[in-house]
Tab-separated table of C-alpha atoms in Angstrom:
chain	number	residue	atom	x	y	z
B	1	MET	CA	37.780	-201.954	-102.113
B	2	PRO	CA	38.208	-205.028	-99.853
B	3	ASP	CA	35.815	-205.546	-96.961
B	4	THR	CA	37.138	-204.652	-93.542
B	5	GLU	CA	36.307	-207.302	-90.986
B	6	PRO	CA	35.511	-205.715	-87.608
B	7	ASN	CA	36.980	-208.616	-85.649
B	8	SER	CA	39.984	-209.365	-87.842
B	9	LEU	CA	42.503	-207.767	-85.466
B	10	PRO	CA	43.826	-209.816	-82.529
B	11	ASP	CA	42.207	-209.166	-79.170
B	12	SER	CA	44.052	-206.808	-76.873
B	13	PRO	CA	45.387	-208.296	-73.594
B	14	SER	CA	42.783	-206.365	-71.608
B	15	GLN	CA	39.910	-207.798	-73.637
B	16	ALA	CA	37.925	-210.624	-72.076
B	17	PRO	CA	38.171	-213.967	-73.926
B	18	GLY	CA	35.436	-214.253	-76.512
B	19	ALA	CA	34.388	-210.614	-76.232
B	20	ALA	CA	33.546	-208.893	-79.509
B	21	ARG	CA	35.969	-206.186	-80.522
B	22	GLU	CA	34.341	-202.941	-81.615
B	23	GLU	CA	35.257	-201.389	-84.939
B	24	THR	CA	37.530	-198.380	-84.909
B	25	PRO	CA	36.114	-195.311	-86.711
B	26	GLU	CA	38.439	-196.016	-89.646
B	27	GLN	CA	37.352	-199.667	-89.824
B	28	ALA	CA	33.697	-198.635	-89.680
B	29	GLN	CA	34.205	-196.169	-92.512
B	30	GLN	CA	36.045	-198.715	-94.640
B	31	HIS	CA	33.255	-201.213	-94.024
B	32	ARG	CA	30.565	-198.719	-95.066
B	33	LEU	CA	32.472	-197.789	-98.212
B	34	ALA	CA	32.865	-201.445	-99.118
B	35	VAL	CA	29.141	-202.098	-98.652
B	36	PHE	CA	28.001	-199.060	-100.647
B	37	ARG	CA	30.481	-199.900	-103.377
B	38	SER	CA	29.259	-203.482	-103.652
B	39	ALA	CA	25.597	-202.530	-104.064
B	40	GLY	CA	24.406	-203.513	-107.511
B	41	ARG	CA	22.123	-200.483	-107.821
B	42	THR	CA	23.000	-196.949	-106.786
B	43	LEU	CA	21.805	-193.450	-107.628
B	44	ALA	CA	25.329	-192.105	-107.919
B	45	HIS	CA	28.931	-193.173	-108.227
B	46	GLN	CA	31.159	-191.210	-105.882
B	47	SER	CA	34.915	-190.832	-106.012
B	48	VAL	CA	35.313	-192.482	-102.599
B	49	ASP	CA	33.793	-195.667	-104.031
B	50	HIS	CA	37.027	-196.489	-105.881
B	51	THR	CA	40.317	-197.917	-104.692
B	52	MET	CA	43.607	-196.156	-105.303
B	53	ALA	CA	44.538	-198.768	-107.880
B	54	GLU	CA	41.294	-198.183	-109.756
B	55	ARG	CA	41.721	-194.403	-109.792
B	56	LEU	CA	45.312	-194.626	-111.005
B	57	THR	CA	44.451	-197.251	-113.614
B	58	ALA	CA	41.627	-195.091	-114.958
B	59	LEU	CA	43.926	-192.058	-115.204
B	60	LEU	CA	46.468	-194.084	-117.140
B	61	ALA	CA	43.802	-195.515	-119.445
B	62	ASP	CA	41.895	-192.287	-120.087
B	63	GLY	CA	44.346	-189.460	-119.484
B	64	ALA	CA	45.566	-189.443	-123.078
B	65	GLU	CA	42.143	-188.092	-124.103
B	66	VAL	CA	43.005	-184.762	-122.499
B	67	TYR	CA	46.812	-184.555	-122.373
B	68	ASP	CA	49.946	-186.158	-123.807
B	69	LEU	CA	50.946	-188.755	-121.229
B	70	ASP	CA	54.376	-189.097	-122.825
B	71	ALA	CA	55.160	-185.517	-121.894
B	72	PHE	CA	57.117	-184.815	-118.727
B	73	ALA	CA	55.141	-184.278	-115.526
B	74	ASP	CA	54.327	-180.763	-114.377
B	75	ILE	CA	56.811	-178.749	-112.354
B	76	TYR	CA	55.341	-176.080	-110.074
B	77	GLY	CA	52.189	-175.612	-112.125
B	78	ASP	CA	53.122	-175.945	-115.773
B	79	GLY	CA	52.084	-178.707	-118.196
B	80	PRO	CA	48.709	-180.296	-117.396
B	81	VAL	CA	48.090	-177.893	-114.513
B	82	ALA	CA	48.458	-174.899	-116.817
B	83	GLU	CA	46.214	-176.638	-119.344
B	84	LEU	CA	43.522	-177.116	-116.701
B	85	GLU	CA	43.768	-173.424	-115.818
B	86	ARG	CA	43.404	-172.466	-119.481
B	87	ARG	CA	40.435	-174.761	-120.042
B	88	THR	CA	38.648	-173.563	-116.918
B	89	ALA	CA	39.130	-169.898	-117.786
B	90	GLU	CA	37.735	-170.673	-121.236
B	91	GLU	CA	34.699	-172.533	-119.875
B	92	LEU	CA	33.869	-169.730	-117.430
B	93	GLY	CA	34.694	-166.872	-119.791
B	94	PHE	CA	37.450	-165.209	-117.748
B	95	PRO	CA	40.864	-163.981	-118.908
B	96	ALA	CA	42.953	-165.790	-116.287
B	97	ALA	CA	42.877	-168.704	-113.845
B	98	VAL	CA	45.060	-170.222	-111.138
B	99	PHE	CA	44.967	-173.764	-109.747
B	100	PHE	CA	44.878	-174.373	-105.981
B	101	PRO	CA	45.144	-177.668	-104.103
B	102	THR	CA	41.970	-176.829	-102.133
B	103	GLY	CA	38.974	-174.551	-102.427
B	104	THR	CA	39.542	-173.295	-98.904
B	105	MET	CA	42.913	-171.915	-99.967
B	106	ALA	CA	41.556	-170.542	-103.260
B	107	GLN	CA	38.924	-168.483	-101.495
B	108	GLN	CA	41.342	-167.325	-98.810
B	109	ALA	CA	43.521	-165.882	-101.565
B	110	ALA	CA	40.636	-164.396	-103.534
B	111	LEU	CA	38.941	-162.681	-100.610
B	112	ARG	CA	42.090	-161.234	-99.100
B	113	CYS	CA	43.121	-159.892	-102.516
B	114	TRP	CA	39.740	-158.223	-102.927
B	115	ALA	CA	40.012	-156.796	-99.400
B	116	ALA	CA	43.338	-155.202	-100.280
B	117	ARG	CA	41.885	-153.738	-103.470
B	118	THR	CA	38.649	-152.402	-101.968
B	119	GLY	CA	40.194	-151.281	-98.703
B	120	ASP	CA	37.454	-153.146	-96.833
B	121	ALA	CA	38.143	-156.468	-95.082
B	122	THR	CA	34.450	-157.189	-94.442
B	123	VAL	CA	32.857	-160.008	-96.454
B	124	ALA	CA	29.081	-160.381	-96.631
B	125	LEU	CA	28.000	-164.012	-96.955
B	126	HIS	CA	25.418	-166.459	-95.676
B	127	PRO	CA	25.918	-167.986	-92.195
B	128	LEU	CA	25.544	-171.452	-93.806
B	129	ALA	CA	28.222	-170.706	-96.429
B	130	HIS	CA	31.150	-173.108	-96.515
B	131	PRO	CA	33.734	-170.733	-94.963
B	132	GLU	CA	31.447	-170.119	-91.984
B	133	VAL	CA	30.565	-173.760	-91.305
B	134	HIS	CA	33.394	-175.968	-92.566
B	135	GLU	CA	36.663	-174.011	-92.495
B	136	ARG	CA	37.351	-173.386	-88.770
B	137	GLN	CA	37.058	-169.609	-88.994
B	138	ALA	CA	39.867	-169.496	-91.559
B	139	PHE	CA	38.901	-166.078	-92.919
B	140	GLY	CA	39.376	-164.400	-89.562
B	141	GLN	CA	42.186	-166.580	-88.254
B	142	LEU	CA	44.431	-166.435	-91.328
B	143	SER	CA	43.406	-163.460	-93.431
B	144	GLY	CA	42.078	-160.906	-90.991
B	145	LEU	CA	38.739	-160.875	-92.762
B	146	ARG	CA	35.492	-160.107	-90.975
B	147	THR	CA	32.194	-161.662	-92.036
B	148	VAL	CA	28.650	-160.302	-91.841
B	149	HIS	CA	25.324	-161.897	-92.751
B	150	PRO	CA	22.690	-159.975	-94.739
B	151	THR	CA	20.198	-162.779	-93.982
B	152	ALA	CA	19.907	-165.901	-91.843
B	153	GLU	CA	17.030	-167.361	-93.867
B	154	PRO	CA	17.813	-170.755	-95.472
B	155	ARG	CA	18.361	-169.162	-98.888
B	156	LEU	CA	20.700	-166.650	-100.446
B	157	PRO	CA	20.076	-162.972	-99.639
B	158	THR	CA	17.643	-160.904	-101.666
B	159	ALA	CA	18.569	-157.693	-103.433
B	160	ASP	CA	16.753	-155.646	-100.793
B	161	GLU	CA	18.604	-157.432	-97.982
B	162	VAL	CA	21.917	-156.660	-99.647
B	163	ARG	CA	20.982	-153.096	-100.546
B	164	ASP	CA	19.558	-152.244	-97.115
B	165	PHE	CA	22.076	-154.084	-94.935
B	166	GLU	CA	23.169	-151.700	-92.218
B	167	GLU	CA	26.898	-152.515	-92.233
B	168	PRO	CA	29.413	-151.694	-94.962
B	169	PHE	CA	31.231	-154.524	-96.743
B	170	GLY	CA	33.770	-154.710	-99.538
B	171	THR	CA	32.863	-158.100	-101.029
B	172	LEU	CA	29.625	-160.029	-101.403
B	173	MET	CA	30.295	-163.769	-101.511
B	174	LEU	CA	27.521	-165.997	-102.889
B	175	GLU	CA	27.697	-169.789	-102.637
B	176	LEU	CA	25.968	-171.223	-105.713
B	177	PRO	CA	24.235	-173.479	-104.852
B	178	LEU	CA	24.000	-172.981	-101.072
B	179	ARG	CA	24.805	-176.543	-100.098
B	180	ASP	CA	23.919	-176.638	-96.389
B	181	ALA	CA	20.512	-175.081	-97.045
B	182	GLY	CA	19.686	-177.902	-99.483
B	183	TYR	CA	21.643	-177.013	-102.635
B	184	VAL	CA	19.296	-174.087	-103.158
B	185	LEU	CA	19.576	-171.374	-105.808
B	186	PRO	CA	17.778	-168.095	-106.436
B	187	SER	CA	16.010	-167.500	-109.729
B	188	TRP	CA	18.081	-165.947	-112.510
B	189	ASP	CA	16.393	-162.563	-112.119
B	190	GLU	CA	16.920	-162.671	-108.354
B	191	LEU	CA	20.617	-163.421	-108.824
B	192	VAL	CA	21.040	-160.563	-111.292
B	193	ASP	CA	19.287	-158.196	-108.875
B	194	VAL	CA	21.465	-159.291	-105.941
B	195	VAL	CA	24.646	-158.687	-107.925
B	196	GLU	CA	23.407	-155.269	-109.023
B	197	ALA	CA	22.531	-154.387	-105.412
B	198	ALA	CA	26.067	-155.220	-104.303
B	199	ARG	CA	27.533	-153.102	-107.066
B	200	GLU	CA	25.313	-150.200	-106.034
B	201	ARG	CA	27.202	-150.369	-102.744
B	202	ASP	CA	30.561	-150.393	-104.572
B	203	ALA	CA	31.176	-153.975	-103.450
B	204	VAL	CA	32.783	-156.647	-105.601
B	205	VAL	CA	31.043	-160.000	-106.069
B	206	HIS	CA	32.735	-163.367	-105.633
B	207	PHE	CA	31.018	-166.683	-106.367
B	208	ASP	CA	31.804	-169.715	-104.243
B	209	GLY	CA	31.115	-171.927	-107.229
B	210	ALA	CA	32.340	-175.255	-105.902
B	211	ARG	CA	29.250	-176.717	-107.565
B	212	LEU	CA	28.603	-173.943	-110.086
B	213	TRP	CA	28.871	-176.492	-112.901
B	214	GLU	CA	25.374	-177.877	-112.262
B	215	THR	CA	23.514	-174.549	-111.949
B	216	THR	CA	22.945	-173.942	-115.653
B	217	ALA	CA	19.796	-176.080	-115.900
B	218	HIS	CA	18.108	-174.144	-113.093
B	219	PHE	CA	19.132	-170.741	-114.410
B	220	GLY	CA	18.507	-171.594	-118.045
B	221	ARG	CA	21.746	-169.840	-118.935
B	222	PRO	CA	25.128	-171.061	-120.222
B	223	LEU	CA	27.977	-171.408	-117.743
B	224	ARG	CA	29.781	-168.355	-119.070
B	225	GLU	CA	26.758	-166.149	-118.515
B	226	VAL	CA	26.269	-167.410	-114.960
B	227	ALA	CA	29.928	-166.999	-114.016
B	228	GLY	CA	30.138	-163.674	-115.840
B	229	LEU	CA	27.906	-161.979	-113.269
B	230	ALA	CA	30.757	-162.140	-110.725
B	231	ASP	CA	34.111	-160.408	-110.485
B	232	SER	CA	35.776	-163.705	-109.534
B	233	VAL	CA	34.701	-167.338	-109.245
B	234	TYR	CA	36.111	-170.435	-107.566
B	235	VAL	CA	35.202	-173.895	-108.861
B	236	SER	CA	35.980	-177.376	-107.549
B	237	PHE	CA	36.844	-180.483	-109.546
B	238	TYR	CA	36.106	-183.314	-107.129
B	239	LYS	CA	32.645	-182.345	-105.856
B	240	THR	CA	30.791	-182.668	-109.168
B	241	LEU	CA	33.239	-183.548	-111.920
B	242	GLY	CA	34.744	-186.601	-110.245
B	243	GLY	CA	38.290	-185.267	-109.975
B	244	LEU	CA	40.809	-186.336	-107.378
B	245	SER	CA	41.149	-182.905	-105.786
B	246	GLY	CA	41.890	-179.298	-106.597
B	247	ALA	CA	40.202	-176.019	-107.390
B	248	VAL	CA	40.605	-173.107	-109.784
B	249	LEU	CA	40.081	-169.413	-109.169
B	250	VAL	CA	39.194	-167.307	-112.223
B	251	GLY	CA	39.137	-163.554	-112.471
B	252	PRO	CA	40.923	-160.517	-113.935
B	253	GLU	CA	44.560	-161.080	-114.841
B	254	SER	CA	45.847	-158.742	-112.135
B	255	LEU	CA	43.782	-160.460	-109.423
B	256	VAL	CA	44.908	-163.913	-110.531
B	257	ALA	CA	48.555	-162.802	-110.538
B	258	GLN	CA	48.138	-161.519	-106.989
B	259	ALA	CA	46.392	-164.754	-105.968
B	260	ARG	CA	49.344	-166.770	-107.299
B	261	THR	CA	51.572	-164.902	-104.870
B	262	TRP	CA	49.273	-165.725	-101.978
B	263	ARG	CA	49.036	-169.352	-103.108
B	264	HIS	CA	52.801	-169.569	-102.654
B	265	ARG	CA	52.623	-167.889	-99.259
B	266	TYR	CA	49.918	-170.287	-98.105
B	267	GLY	CA	52.025	-173.286	-99.172
B	268	GLY	CA	49.890	-174.186	-102.176
B	269	ARG	CA	52.559	-174.073	-104.868
B	270	LEU	CA	53.050	-177.825	-105.038
B	271	PHE	CA	55.888	-179.427	-106.951
B	272	GLN	CA	53.748	-181.838	-109.016
B	273	GLN	CA	49.968	-182.186	-109.289
B	274	PHE	CA	49.439	-183.975	-112.602
B	275	PRO	CA	47.051	-186.682	-111.268
B	276	ALA	CA	44.659	-184.020	-109.954
B	277	ALA	CA	45.040	-181.939	-113.116
B	278	LEU	CA	44.402	-184.892	-115.428
B	279	SER	CA	41.323	-185.941	-113.458
B	280	GLY	CA	40.041	-182.348	-113.625
B	281	LEU	CA	40.520	-182.219	-117.386
B	282	LEU	CA	38.701	-185.534	-117.737
B	283	GLY	CA	35.853	-184.183	-115.615
B	284	LEU	CA	35.489	-181.172	-117.892
B	285	ARG	CA	35.368	-183.415	-120.940
B	286	ARG	CA	33.196	-186.248	-119.642
B	287	GLU	CA	31.027	-185.117	-116.729
B	288	LEU	CA	30.344	-181.469	-117.491
B	289	PRO	CA	28.258	-182.174	-120.638
B	290	GLU	CA	26.165	-184.743	-118.727
B	291	LEU	CA	25.123	-182.524	-115.823
B	292	PRO	CA	21.851	-181.235	-117.354
B	293	SER	CA	20.624	-184.817	-117.681
B	294	TYR	CA	21.554	-185.516	-114.048
B	295	VAL	CA	19.632	-182.441	-112.878
B	296	ALA	CA	16.582	-183.390	-114.922
B	297	HIS	CA	16.528	-186.923	-113.543
B	298	ALA	CA	17.139	-185.750	-109.971
B	299	ARG	CA	13.725	-184.074	-110.227
B	300	VAL	CA	12.165	-187.392	-111.209
B	301	VAL	CA	13.931	-189.182	-108.346
B	302	ALA	CA	12.966	-186.543	-105.761
B	303	LYS	CA	9.299	-186.699	-106.755
B	304	ALA	CA	9.344	-190.496	-106.579
B	305	ILE	CA	10.986	-190.436	-103.128
B	306	HIS	CA	8.249	-188.075	-101.925
B	307	GLU	CA	5.576	-190.370	-103.335
B	308	GLY	CA	7.239	-193.443	-101.874
B	309	LEU	CA	7.531	-191.981	-98.372
B	310	ALA	CA	3.894	-190.852	-98.485
B	311	ALA	CA	2.720	-194.273	-99.654
B	312	ALA	CA	4.742	-195.985	-96.921
B	313	GLY	CA	2.961	-193.965	-94.249
B	314	VAL	CA	6.029	-192.258	-92.796
B	315	PRO	CA	4.634	-189.902	-90.117
B	316	TRP	CA	6.636	-186.880	-91.290
B	317	PHE	CA	9.191	-186.283	-94.023
B	318	ARG	CA	10.628	-183.562	-96.190
B	319	VAL	CA	12.216	-183.643	-99.630
B	320	HIS	CA	14.009	-180.338	-100.114
B	321	PRO	CA	13.890	-178.444	-102.368
B	322	GLU	CA	10.994	-179.665	-104.473
B	323	PRO	CA	11.850	-179.825	-107.267
B	324	PRO	CA	15.641	-179.943	-106.776
B	325	HIS	CA	17.610	-177.003	-108.133
B	326	THR	CA	20.621	-179.199	-109.005
B	327	HIS	CA	21.312	-182.939	-109.165
B	328	GLN	CA	21.593	-182.977	-105.362
B	329	PHE	CA	18.921	-182.462	-102.717
B	330	GLN	CA	18.019	-183.286	-99.116
B	331	VAL	CA	15.687	-185.815	-97.524
B	332	TRP	CA	14.572	-185.326	-93.899
B	333	LEU	CA	13.089	-188.053	-91.688
B	334	PRO	CA	11.990	-188.161	-87.999
B	335	TYR	CA	14.400	-190.848	-86.794
B	336	ASP	CA	17.746	-190.974	-85.038
B	337	THR	CA	20.757	-190.987	-87.340
B	338	GLU	CA	21.924	-194.362	-86.021
B	339	VAL	CA	18.617	-195.975	-87.020
B	340	LEU	CA	18.714	-194.488	-90.509
B	341	ASP	CA	22.403	-195.262	-91.044
B	342	ALA	CA	21.768	-198.884	-90.096
B	343	ALA	CA	18.827	-199.130	-92.502
B	344	SER	CA	20.847	-197.561	-95.327
B	345	LEU	CA	23.671	-200.040	-94.744
B	346	ARG	CA	21.328	-203.037	-94.580
B	347	GLN	CA	19.614	-202.010	-97.808
B	348	ALA	CA	22.976	-201.599	-99.528
B	349	GLU	CA	24.064	-205.028	-98.272
B	350	ALA	CA	20.969	-206.376	-100.013
B	351	GLY	CA	22.076	-204.744	-103.266
B	352	THR	CA	20.419	-201.305	-103.392
B	353	CYS	CA	22.091	-198.065	-102.332
B	354	LEU	CA	19.299	-195.491	-102.002
B	355	PHE	CA	20.600	-193.346	-99.124
B	356	ARG	CA	24.049	-193.121	-97.566
B	357	ARG	CA	25.026	-191.195	-94.450
B	358	TRP	CA	22.539	-189.365	-92.234
B	359	SER	CA	23.276	-186.493	-89.885
B	360	ALA	CA	21.361	-184.759	-87.120
B	361	SER	CA	19.377	-181.690	-88.047
B	362	PRO	CA	21.634	-178.639	-87.543
B	363	SER	CA	18.733	-176.338	-86.724
B	364	GLY	CA	15.515	-178.347	-86.402
B	365	PRO	CA	14.012	-180.170	-83.407
B	366	ALA	CA	15.771	-183.158	-81.865
B	367	GLY	CA	14.997	-186.451	-83.558
B	368	LEU	CA	15.166	-185.151	-87.112
B	369	ALA	CA	17.867	-186.411	-89.457
B	370	VAL	CA	18.884	-185.296	-92.937
B	371	THR	CA	20.723	-186.948	-95.808
B	372	GLU	CA	21.952	-185.665	-99.152
B	373	VAL	CA	20.896	-187.484	-102.306
B	374	THR	CA	23.010	-187.243	-105.465
B	375	VAL	CA	21.926	-188.423	-108.905
B	376	ASN	CA	24.502	-189.008	-111.624
B	377	ALA	CA	25.150	-191.564	-114.364
B	378	PRO	CA	23.958	-194.796	-112.677
B	379	GLY	CA	20.865	-193.032	-111.353
B	380	LEU	CA	19.658	-192.347	-114.884
B	381	THR	CA	18.581	-195.981	-115.157
B	382	TRP	CA	16.203	-195.735	-112.190
B	383	THR	CA	12.540	-195.403	-113.108
B	384	THR	CA	9.902	-193.838	-110.890
B	385	GLU	CA	8.757	-197.341	-109.977
B	386	ASP	CA	12.320	-198.355	-109.070
B	387	VAL	CA	12.635	-195.416	-106.686
B	388	ARG	CA	9.266	-196.001	-105.060
B	389	ALA	CA	10.086	-199.681	-104.533
B	390	ALA	CA	13.473	-198.820	-103.012
B	391	VAL	CA	11.811	-196.331	-100.658
B	392	ALA	CA	9.275	-198.965	-99.548
B	393	ASP	CA	12.093	-201.442	-98.885
B	394	PHE	CA	14.008	-198.811	-96.894
B	395	VAL	CA	11.021	-197.872	-94.728
B	396	ALA	CA	10.404	-201.562	-94.030
B	397	LEU	CA	13.844	-201.687	-92.394
B	398	LEU	CA	12.931	-198.948	-89.908
B	399	PRO	CA	11.607	-199.835	-86.438
């Protein structure tokens, strides 16, 4: 991705001669992406690190591994899209699957279908779950669904909290892992108990499994067994598997057929989606088998970050959770986001991308910032000493 020069545009007439022109938000983002991409060492490759030409070239070079590129492109969901549905249903152990352009739409369809079947439009979920935080009240605005929260603790609800919750609900929705709480997961026994508690209340269980792929190491169970606890599951292809976009909903055949109807009504029956489908199929083949190694090394990296921050004398910090439940975790520091973002960028300009973007604490005291750390293929080469050294260099950039 080419660098974006902040002062490459001509000055506007109202600008004083010689005055520096500030970057637009888009220019600033392009500049950050270019810097992070150019760093020689990074803990994770992310899909945004690649140009359009690179993504398309890779699909053309590698797509034949998963589908016949001489075949005609998909038309309204056949061909490679149908193959991705079949493969996903097989991986998760469900009889049917349907592809959606976004996870937001997939879960809209799933939850409103379950509401029609149970006769109860109330969905129990965590207040930090994706639909509550990142989807602009879509459940209520578009589907007439009402949400309730069995717990507000920064973890998924317990079986007792589900069993004893005072309000009725038709569906229990569990985000696995709960991203905004730190990619946290319950234990396997706790998850089984929570599902059983919901069923005792005659509720169905839906997994928001955008990142379900990487939960198997924590649970010590195969993907089919994890997914099989639920009545339906949604999974994403770009968050973990490196796909371009897209999501799949799996469940009983009758539910999936109903969800296809709602996909059409929501405008999600796209004419052609073969680039997204091919990238999803490649993710299943290439990234999915590697996830246990990423999770294992994320634990090494998190421990080394903790040790590095302690050795550097940072007055307060938090690595959460310890150890990580997946290959992603949080780091908290007592600085303003602007200070930490600047240090991250300067370190990347020097060749090492340890942290990326920082955000203000959503619930903690002012002055705390949090970042998300991801470990995938390039991070496997980092030793404990490498991480500690990178942490020391980062802290040295702070005021």
